[in-house]
Short mmCIF file of C-alpha atoms in Angstrom, two decimals:
data_model
loop_
_atom_site.label_atom_id
_atom_site.label_comp_id
_atom_site.label_asym_id
_atom_site.label_seq_id
_atom_site.Cartn_x
_atom_site.Cartn_y
_atom_site.Cartn_z
CA MET A 1 -11.82 35.85 31.16
CA PRO A 2 -10.48 33.30 33.66
CA VAL A 3 -10.51 29.59 32.86
CA ASP A 4 -10.34 27.16 35.79
CA GLU A 5 -11.07 24.01 33.82
CA ALA A 6 -10.65 23.01 30.17
CA PRO A 7 -11.33 19.85 28.13
CA ASP A 8 -8.74 17.71 26.44
CA ASP A 9 -7.79 18.57 22.88
CA ASP A 10 -9.47 15.49 21.45
CA GLU A 11 -12.83 16.32 23.07
CA VAL A 12 -13.43 19.40 20.93
CA ARG A 13 -13.72 19.08 17.19
CA GLU A 14 -11.66 21.63 15.31
CA SER A 15 -13.09 22.11 11.86
CA TYR A 16 -13.33 24.70 9.10
CA ASN A 17 -16.77 23.31 8.28
CA PHE A 18 -18.46 22.94 11.66
CA ALA A 19 -21.86 21.26 11.37
CA PRO A 20 -24.74 20.52 13.79
CA GLY A 21 -23.95 17.49 15.92
CA TYR A 22 -20.26 18.38 16.24
CA HIS A 23 -18.77 19.08 19.67
CA GLY A 24 -17.81 22.72 20.02
CA LEU A 25 -16.08 24.75 22.73
CA VAL A 26 -18.39 26.34 25.31
CA TYR A 27 -17.44 28.81 28.04
CA ARG A 28 -19.70 28.98 31.10
CA ALA A 29 -19.83 29.42 34.86
CA ASP A 30 -18.97 26.27 36.79
CA VAL A 31 -22.46 25.53 38.12
CA PRO A 32 -24.29 22.22 38.74
CA ASP A 33 -26.07 20.42 35.93
CA TYR A 34 -29.41 21.95 36.97
CA GLY A 35 -27.95 25.43 36.44
CA ALA A 36 -27.35 28.55 38.54
CA GLY A 37 -29.32 29.55 41.58
CA PRO A 38 -31.30 27.37 43.95
CA ARG A 39 -32.28 23.98 42.72
CA HIS A 40 -35.84 23.68 41.48
CA ILE A 41 -37.03 20.16 42.30
CA ASP A 42 -39.04 18.64 39.47
CA PRO A 43 -38.97 14.82 39.76
CA GLU A 44 -40.57 14.42 36.36
CA HIS A 45 -38.15 16.62 34.42
CA GLU A 46 -35.02 17.26 36.49
CA PRO A 47 -32.05 14.92 35.81
CA GLN A 48 -30.02 13.33 38.55
CA ILE A 49 -27.61 15.83 40.03
CA ASN A 50 -24.14 15.23 41.32
CA GLU A 51 -24.53 16.13 45.00
CA ALA A 52 -20.80 16.65 45.45
CA SER A 53 -20.81 19.29 42.70
CA THR A 54 -23.86 20.97 44.24
CA THR A 55 -22.32 21.17 47.71
CA GLN A 56 -19.09 22.53 46.23
CA MET A 57 -20.96 25.31 44.41
CA GLU A 58 -22.97 26.31 47.47
CA ASN A 59 -19.81 26.66 49.57
CA GLN A 60 -17.97 28.70 46.93
CA SER A 61 -17.69 32.42 47.51
CA GLU A 62 -15.93 33.08 44.19
CA THR A 63 -17.36 32.19 40.79
CA ARG A 64 -15.33 29.76 38.73
CA TYR A 65 -15.46 29.49 34.93
CA LYS A 66 -14.60 26.63 32.64
CA LEU A 67 -14.38 25.58 29.03
CA GLN A 68 -16.39 22.49 28.16
CA ALA A 69 -17.00 20.38 25.05
CA MET A 70 -20.70 20.31 24.13
CA LYS A 71 -22.72 19.06 21.19
CA TRP A 72 -24.32 21.63 18.89
CA GLY A 73 -28.09 21.18 18.88
CA LEU A 74 -29.74 21.57 22.29
CA VAL A 75 -31.59 18.59 23.75
CA PRO A 76 -33.80 19.67 26.71
CA PHE A 77 -33.25 17.96 30.05
CA TRP A 78 -36.70 16.36 30.01
CA THR A 79 -35.99 14.36 26.83
CA LYS A 80 -36.25 10.62 27.52
CA ARG A 81 -34.81 9.20 24.27
CA ASN A 82 -32.04 10.25 21.96
CA PRO A 83 -33.68 12.45 19.28
CA ASP A 84 -33.05 12.01 15.57
CA TYR A 85 -31.03 14.42 13.48
CA GLY A 86 -34.08 16.28 12.20
CA ALA A 87 -35.22 17.12 15.73
CA VAL A 88 -31.73 18.34 16.69
CA MET A 89 -31.62 20.64 13.65
CA LYS A 90 -34.61 22.55 15.05
CA THR A 91 -32.72 23.53 18.19
CA ILE A 92 -29.34 24.66 16.80
CA ASN A 93 -30.54 28.29 17.09
CA ALA A 94 -32.81 30.18 19.48
CA ARG A 95 -34.36 33.46 18.36
CA ASP A 96 -33.88 36.42 20.71
CA ASP A 97 -37.55 37.41 20.48
CA SER A 98 -38.59 33.93 21.67
CA LEU A 99 -36.80 34.63 24.97
CA ALA A 100 -38.70 37.81 25.71
CA GLU A 101 -41.65 36.01 27.30
CA ASN A 102 -41.47 33.74 30.34
CA ARG A 103 -42.65 30.65 28.56
CA GLY A 104 -41.58 28.19 25.98
CA MET A 105 -38.89 25.52 25.89
CA TRP A 106 -36.12 28.03 26.51
CA ASN A 107 -37.58 29.39 29.74
CA THR A 108 -35.47 27.35 32.18
CA MET A 109 -32.24 27.53 30.18
CA LYS A 110 -32.30 31.30 29.69
CA GLN A 111 -32.47 31.85 33.46
CA LYS A 112 -30.00 29.26 34.77
CA LYS A 113 -27.91 27.94 31.88
CA ARG A 114 -26.40 30.71 29.81
CA CYS A 115 -23.07 30.27 28.01
CA ILE A 116 -20.67 31.60 25.39
CA ILE A 117 -19.74 29.63 22.25
CA VAL A 118 -16.20 30.33 21.04
CA ALA A 119 -15.59 30.40 17.27
CA GLN A 120 -13.36 31.98 14.67
CA GLY A 121 -16.26 32.98 12.43
CA PHE A 122 -19.42 31.71 10.77
CA TYR A 123 -20.91 31.07 7.33
CA GLU A 124 -24.05 32.31 5.69
CA TRP A 125 -25.42 31.67 2.20
CA LEU A 126 -26.50 34.36 -0.22
CA LYS A 127 -29.54 33.23 -2.18
CA LYS A 128 -29.95 34.17 -5.86
CA ASN A 129 -32.38 33.32 -8.64
CA GLY A 130 -35.20 32.66 -6.22
CA GLY A 131 -33.07 30.47 -3.98
CA LYS A 132 -31.86 28.20 -6.79
CA GLU A 133 -28.30 29.47 -6.40
CA LYS A 134 -26.61 29.76 -3.01
CA ILE A 135 -23.23 31.41 -2.60
CA PRO A 136 -21.45 30.79 0.74
CA HIS A 137 -19.96 33.76 2.59
CA TYR A 138 -17.65 33.78 5.56
CA MET A 139 -17.89 36.34 8.38
CA LYS A 140 -15.19 37.17 10.91
CA ARG A 141 -14.09 40.05 13.10
CA LYS A 142 -12.02 42.61 11.26
CA ASP A 143 -9.48 42.59 14.10
CA ASP A 144 -9.16 38.77 13.72
CA GLN A 145 -10.13 38.12 17.34
CA LEU A 146 -12.30 35.17 18.30
CA MET A 147 -16.05 35.55 18.22
CA CYS A 148 -18.12 35.00 21.38
CA PHE A 149 -21.67 33.89 20.53
CA ALA A 150 -24.34 34.14 23.23
CA GLY A 151 -25.94 30.74 23.82
CA LEU A 152 -27.80 28.39 26.12
CA TRP A 153 -26.76 24.95 27.31
CA ASP A 154 -28.42 21.96 28.97
CA CYS A 155 -27.68 18.49 30.34
CA VAL A 156 -29.81 15.42 29.63
CA GLN A 157 -29.69 11.82 30.78
CA TYR A 158 -31.77 9.39 28.73
CA GLU A 159 -33.84 6.68 30.33
CA GLY A 160 -31.98 3.51 31.13
CA THR A 161 -28.53 5.13 30.77
CA GLU A 162 -26.02 6.66 33.13
CA GLU A 163 -24.26 8.89 30.58
CA LYS A 164 -24.90 12.61 30.61
CA HIS A 165 -25.12 14.59 27.38
CA TYR A 166 -24.26 18.30 27.26
CA THR A 167 -25.69 20.26 24.35
CA TYR A 168 -26.04 23.94 23.37
CA THR A 169 -27.82 26.37 21.06
CA ILE A 170 -26.76 29.72 19.57
CA ILE A 171 -28.99 32.77 20.05
CA THR A 172 -29.69 34.81 16.92
CA THR A 173 -30.89 38.37 16.42
CA ASP A 174 -31.47 40.82 13.57
CA SER A 175 -28.56 41.37 11.19
CA ASN A 176 -26.56 44.57 11.37
CA LYS A 177 -26.23 46.91 8.41
CA ALA A 178 -23.12 45.16 7.07
CA LEU A 179 -24.90 41.79 6.74
CA LYS A 180 -28.40 42.88 5.73
CA PHE A 181 -27.69 42.04 2.07
CA LEU A 182 -26.81 38.49 3.03
CA HIS A 183 -29.40 37.40 5.61
CA ASP A 184 -31.90 38.91 8.01
CA ARG A 185 -30.49 37.01 11.03
CA MET A 186 -27.06 36.74 12.65
CA PRO A 187 -25.63 35.32 15.90
CA VAL A 188 -25.54 37.50 18.99
CA ILE A 189 -21.87 38.46 19.32
CA LEU A 190 -20.61 39.75 22.66
CA GLU A 191 -17.39 41.73 22.98
CA ASN A 192 -14.39 39.78 24.23
CA GLY A 193 -13.61 40.33 27.91
CA SER A 194 -16.35 42.92 28.18
CA GLU A 195 -18.83 43.60 30.94
CA GLN A 196 -21.48 42.16 28.64
CA ILE A 197 -19.98 38.68 28.96
CA ARG A 198 -19.67 38.97 32.74
CA THR A 199 -23.32 39.98 32.99
CA TRP A 200 -24.44 37.22 30.65
CA LEU A 201 -22.58 34.49 32.54
CA ASP A 202 -23.18 35.77 36.08
CA PRO A 203 -24.61 32.80 38.05
CA ASP A 204 -26.21 35.18 40.55
CA ARG A 205 -28.55 36.33 37.80
CA TYR A 206 -30.82 33.29 37.74
CA LYS A 207 -33.94 35.31 36.90
CA TRP A 208 -34.57 36.60 33.41
CA SER A 209 -34.49 40.37 33.22
CA LYS A 210 -34.66 43.25 30.77
CA GLU A 211 -30.97 43.80 31.29
CA LEU A 212 -30.22 40.31 30.04
CA GLN A 213 -32.65 40.71 27.15
CA ALA A 214 -30.94 43.99 26.16
CA LEU A 215 -27.69 42.16 25.52
CA LEU A 216 -29.31 40.32 22.62
CA LYS A 217 -28.71 42.82 19.84
CA PRO A 218 -26.82 43.09 16.55
CA PHE A 219 -23.05 43.34 16.72
CA GLU A 220 -21.82 46.93 16.64
CA GLY A 221 -18.21 46.17 15.83
CA GLU A 222 -16.63 45.79 12.39
CA LEU A 223 -17.03 42.51 10.55
CA GLU A 224 -15.39 41.29 7.38
CA CYS A 225 -17.56 39.36 4.94
CA TYR A 226 -16.55 37.73 1.64
CA PRO A 227 -17.57 34.80 -0.60
CA VAL A 228 -15.73 31.51 -0.20
CA SER A 229 -15.54 28.11 -1.85
CA ARG A 230 -18.80 26.27 -2.54
CA GLU A 231 -17.19 23.12 -1.16
CA VAL A 232 -18.02 24.33 2.32
CA GLY A 233 -21.66 23.48 1.63
CA LYS A 234 -20.91 19.75 1.69
CA VAL A 235 -20.95 18.28 5.19
CA GLY A 236 -17.78 16.34 5.83
CA ASN A 237 -15.51 18.55 3.74
CA ASN A 238 -12.84 20.32 5.72
CA SER A 239 -10.04 22.56 4.51
CA PRO A 240 -8.32 25.80 5.58
CA ALA A 241 -9.11 27.07 2.09
CA PHE A 242 -12.79 27.34 3.09
CA ILE A 243 -12.13 30.63 4.92
CA VAL A 244 -9.94 32.07 2.15
CA PRO A 245 -11.70 34.62 -0.11
CA VAL A 246 -12.51 33.35 -3.58
CA ALA A 247 -10.94 36.45 -5.14
CA SER A 248 -7.81 36.24 -2.98
CA SER A 249 -4.37 35.67 -4.47
CA GLU A 250 -3.93 32.92 -1.87
CA ASN A 251 -6.82 30.94 -3.34
CA LYS A 252 -5.37 28.29 -5.66
CA ASN A 253 -8.77 27.72 -7.25
CA ASN A 254 -9.08 31.35 -8.32
CA ILE A 255 -8.81 31.32 -12.10
CA ALA A 256 -7.85 35.01 -12.11
CA ASN A 257 -4.56 34.09 -10.45
CA PHE A 258 -3.78 31.79 -13.36
CA PHE A 259 -3.90 34.71 -15.82
CA SER A 260 -2.46 37.38 -13.56
CA ASN A 261 0.65 35.36 -12.75
CA PRO A 262 1.60 33.54 -15.92
CA LYS A 263 4.45 31.13 -15.70
CA VAL A 264 7.63 32.48 -17.26
CA PRO A 265 8.93 29.97 -19.82
CA PRO A 266 12.51 28.88 -19.26
CA GLN A 267 15.03 30.85 -21.29
CA LYS A 268 16.47 28.96 -24.20
CA ALA A 269 20.22 28.78 -24.45
CA LYS A 270 21.51 31.14 -27.09
CA LEU A 271 23.78 29.57 -29.68
CA GLU A 272 26.84 31.72 -30.08
CA PRO A 273 27.93 32.08 -33.72
CA GLN A 274 31.17 30.25 -34.40
CA ALA A 275 34.02 32.46 -35.39
CA LYS A 276 35.29 31.99 -38.93
CA PRO A 277 38.81 30.52 -39.08
CA SER A 278 41.58 32.90 -40.02
CA PRO A 279 43.39 32.49 -43.38
CA GLU A 280 46.35 30.87 -41.60
CA LYS A 281 44.07 28.27 -39.94
CA ARG A 282 42.30 27.57 -43.23
CA GLU A 283 45.68 26.96 -44.86
CA ASP A 284 46.62 24.55 -42.06
CA LEU A 285 43.34 22.69 -42.52
CA ASN A 286 43.93 22.38 -46.25
CA ASN A 287 47.40 21.01 -45.59
CA ASP A 288 45.96 18.44 -43.18
CA ILE A 289 43.49 17.36 -45.83
CA LYS A 290 46.26 17.05 -48.39
CA ASP A 291 48.31 14.98 -46.00
CA GLU A 292 45.39 12.64 -45.53
CA ASP A 293 45.01 12.27 -49.31
CA ASP A 294 48.65 11.18 -49.59
CA ARG A 295 48.13 8.16 -47.37
CA ILE A 296 49.20 4.75 -48.78
CA THR A 297 46.40 2.49 -50.00
CA ILE A 298 46.17 -1.27 -50.47
CA ASN A 299 43.80 -3.59 -52.24
CA LYS A 300 41.18 -5.32 -50.10
CA PRO A 301 39.44 -8.23 -51.88
CA SER A 302 36.57 -8.10 -49.35
CA THR A 303 35.40 -4.66 -50.46
CA GLU A 304 32.44 -4.47 -52.80
CA ASP A 305 34.22 -2.73 -55.67
CA ASN A 306 37.86 -3.61 -54.94
CA ALA A 307 38.60 0.07 -54.55
CA PRO A 308 41.81 0.89 -52.65
CA VAL A 309 41.39 1.76 -48.97
CA PRO A 310 43.80 3.47 -46.56
CA VAL A 311 46.46 1.27 -45.05
CA PRO A 312 46.40 1.26 -41.24
CA VAL A 313 49.51 2.49 -39.54
CA SER A 314 50.07 -0.92 -37.97
CA GLU A 315 50.12 -2.60 -41.38
CA VAL A 316 52.55 -0.01 -42.79
CA SER A 317 54.92 -0.62 -39.89
CA ARG A 318 54.55 -4.37 -40.27
CA SER A 319 55.31 -4.23 -44.03
CA LYS A 320 58.49 -2.32 -43.32
CA ARG A 321 59.60 -4.92 -40.81
CA GLU A 322 58.79 -7.74 -43.25
CA ARG A 323 60.86 -6.09 -45.99
CA GLU A 324 63.78 -5.76 -43.63
CA ASN A 325 63.47 -9.44 -42.69
CA ASP A 326 63.19 -10.46 -46.34
CA GLU A 327 66.45 -8.72 -47.19
CA SER A 328 68.25 -10.72 -44.56
CA GLU A 329 66.91 -14.08 -45.83
CA ASP A 330 68.19 -16.13 -48.74
CA ASP A 331 67.73 -15.25 -52.40
CA MET A 332 64.32 -17.00 -52.63
CA ILE A 333 60.92 -15.66 -51.36
CA ARG A 334 57.41 -17.16 -51.28
CA THR A 335 54.25 -15.53 -52.63
CA ALA A 336 50.59 -16.13 -51.84
CA ASP A 337 50.53 -19.50 -53.65
CA ALA A 338 53.93 -20.56 -52.16
CA SER A 339 55.66 -20.73 -55.62
CA PRO A 340 59.41 -20.06 -55.42
CA VAL A 341 60.58 -17.03 -57.39
CA LYS A 342 63.92 -15.41 -57.75
CA LYS A 343 64.46 -12.44 -55.52
CA LEU A 344 64.45 -9.27 -57.51
CA PRO A 345 66.61 -6.26 -56.94
CA LYS A 346 64.99 -3.27 -55.23
CA SER A 347 65.04 -1.41 -58.50
CA GLU A 348 62.71 -4.02 -60.00
CA THR A 349 60.18 -4.40 -57.14
CA LEU A 350 56.51 -3.66 -57.59
CA SER A 351 55.16 -0.25 -56.75
CA ALA A 352 52.31 0.19 -54.22
CA ILE A 353 49.66 0.37 -56.95
CA GLY A 354 50.69 -2.82 -58.78
CA THR A 355 52.80 -1.54 -61.72
CA THR A 356 56.51 -2.21 -62.43
CA LYS A 357 59.11 0.51 -62.23
CA LYS A 358 61.49 -1.32 -64.60
CA SER A 359 61.07 -4.00 -67.17
CA MET A 360 61.96 -7.61 -66.50
CA GLY A 361 64.66 -8.93 -68.72
CA ASN A 362 66.53 -6.89 -71.36
CA ASP A 363 63.46 -5.11 -72.84
CA LYS A 364 62.62 -1.82 -71.19
CA ILE A 365 59.04 -0.90 -70.58
CA GLN A 366 58.15 2.74 -70.14
CA ASN A 367 57.39 3.47 -66.45
CA LYS A 368 53.98 5.05 -66.61
CA ARG A 369 51.50 5.40 -63.65
CA LYS A 370 48.10 4.22 -64.89
CA THR A 371 44.71 4.49 -63.21
CA ARG A 372 43.62 1.11 -61.94
CA SER A 373 40.10 -0.11 -62.59
CA ALA A 374 37.81 -0.93 -59.68
CA THR A 375 37.00 -4.36 -61.18
CA SER A 376 40.31 -5.40 -62.76
CA ASN A 377 43.91 -4.31 -62.45
CA GLY A 378 44.08 -3.65 -66.19
CA THR A 379 47.75 -4.43 -66.32
CA THR A 380 48.99 -5.44 -69.80
CA ILE A 381 52.61 -6.38 -70.23
CA LYS A 382 54.20 -7.95 -73.24
CA ASN A 383 55.16 -11.58 -72.92
CA LEU A 384 58.86 -11.77 -72.29
CA PRO A 385 60.87 -14.92 -72.67
CA SER A 386 61.97 -16.30 -69.38
CA LYS A 387 64.95 -18.39 -68.78
CA ALA A 388 63.84 -21.99 -68.33
CA SER A 389 67.17 -22.93 -66.81
CA ASP A 390 66.74 -20.74 -63.71
CA GLY A 391 63.08 -21.74 -63.08
CA SER A 392 61.78 -18.15 -62.95
CA GLN A 393 58.45 -16.92 -64.30
CA ARG A 394 56.70 -13.65 -64.99
CA ILE A 395 55.65 -11.98 -61.79
CA THR A 396 52.46 -10.71 -63.43
CA ASN A 397 51.20 -14.26 -63.56
CA PHE A 398 50.56 -14.10 -59.83
CA PHE A 399 48.23 -11.12 -60.21
CA ASN A 400 46.41 -12.41 -63.34
CA SER A 401 45.85 -15.98 -62.07
#
């Protein structure tokens, strides 16, 4: 269908939960506010008409069509004050059988102000347990095309104001076989781009006829109907999930999807068993351990039990350098208490564990390696006479003092 005029995007409310009072998209013939056909002058009821628009329509030879934003809930043109929400709720739908007679509030609108309401689908509630439980269902065309609801529109201007209000109502009829289980009423759905729509919107048909009444019948095409989220029942909620089937795999709130698609736990890294060392490697390891056991030890007075500890490499190197320096000095050395002693030959120096290799003086003491106690050195050496003339003394005195 041709469109010669369309509203701005912000004038029409796009919602997945469209409620009465919202502004929807209406398609109609571009006729004056009083409707199609000759103007019927009624000073008491007729609103003020834009004369420019009227003259333009009378001079037109070709019918123009337009999309317009209108409020859902028809307010008749003779209304003087803005009605409350309860009154508007009574005019959101118009029954097809109420249009059969030439009387009633719809009489003027059905002849001069017919329109099409464009929508993606509609909701209906299935009542259970005597109406205590209501399950929302969503209906749409099976071919996913837009729905074209037959409707009526009107224009009203309240007393003391200059603003015009455009409102509409949706015509309902008996449900088809597919929706009988859900409700006994459904909107009148006209086929897109069909001759039905052209007949319904034809401005030259400004008298109600049986032909127009015959268009108000249940939809003969295929519809898809399925339950949806109960959140759609709360006015103000809006989400694309409202038109997604409850049992669909796309529905995140469907608990069946939680069990049908369990999360795969991340695979744990497998620990590869370590290969056992070969006999040659084990022998090398044992040799390394033996080498470590052969390290030189020294006495540390700060340890708790005075047990020998390994000598760091730096100290071993330093002791070697000190011995080399000592050999180059004079015949006298100094010990920890700075007492002068006679330098001994290398054959009579102390071993690393604190025992003598040779006796001091003429008496020979058997060179035996003894285990040293953790609390005392346990060294017992016979008292040997020292020469008073040379000022020497027993070297063991420095360890026992």
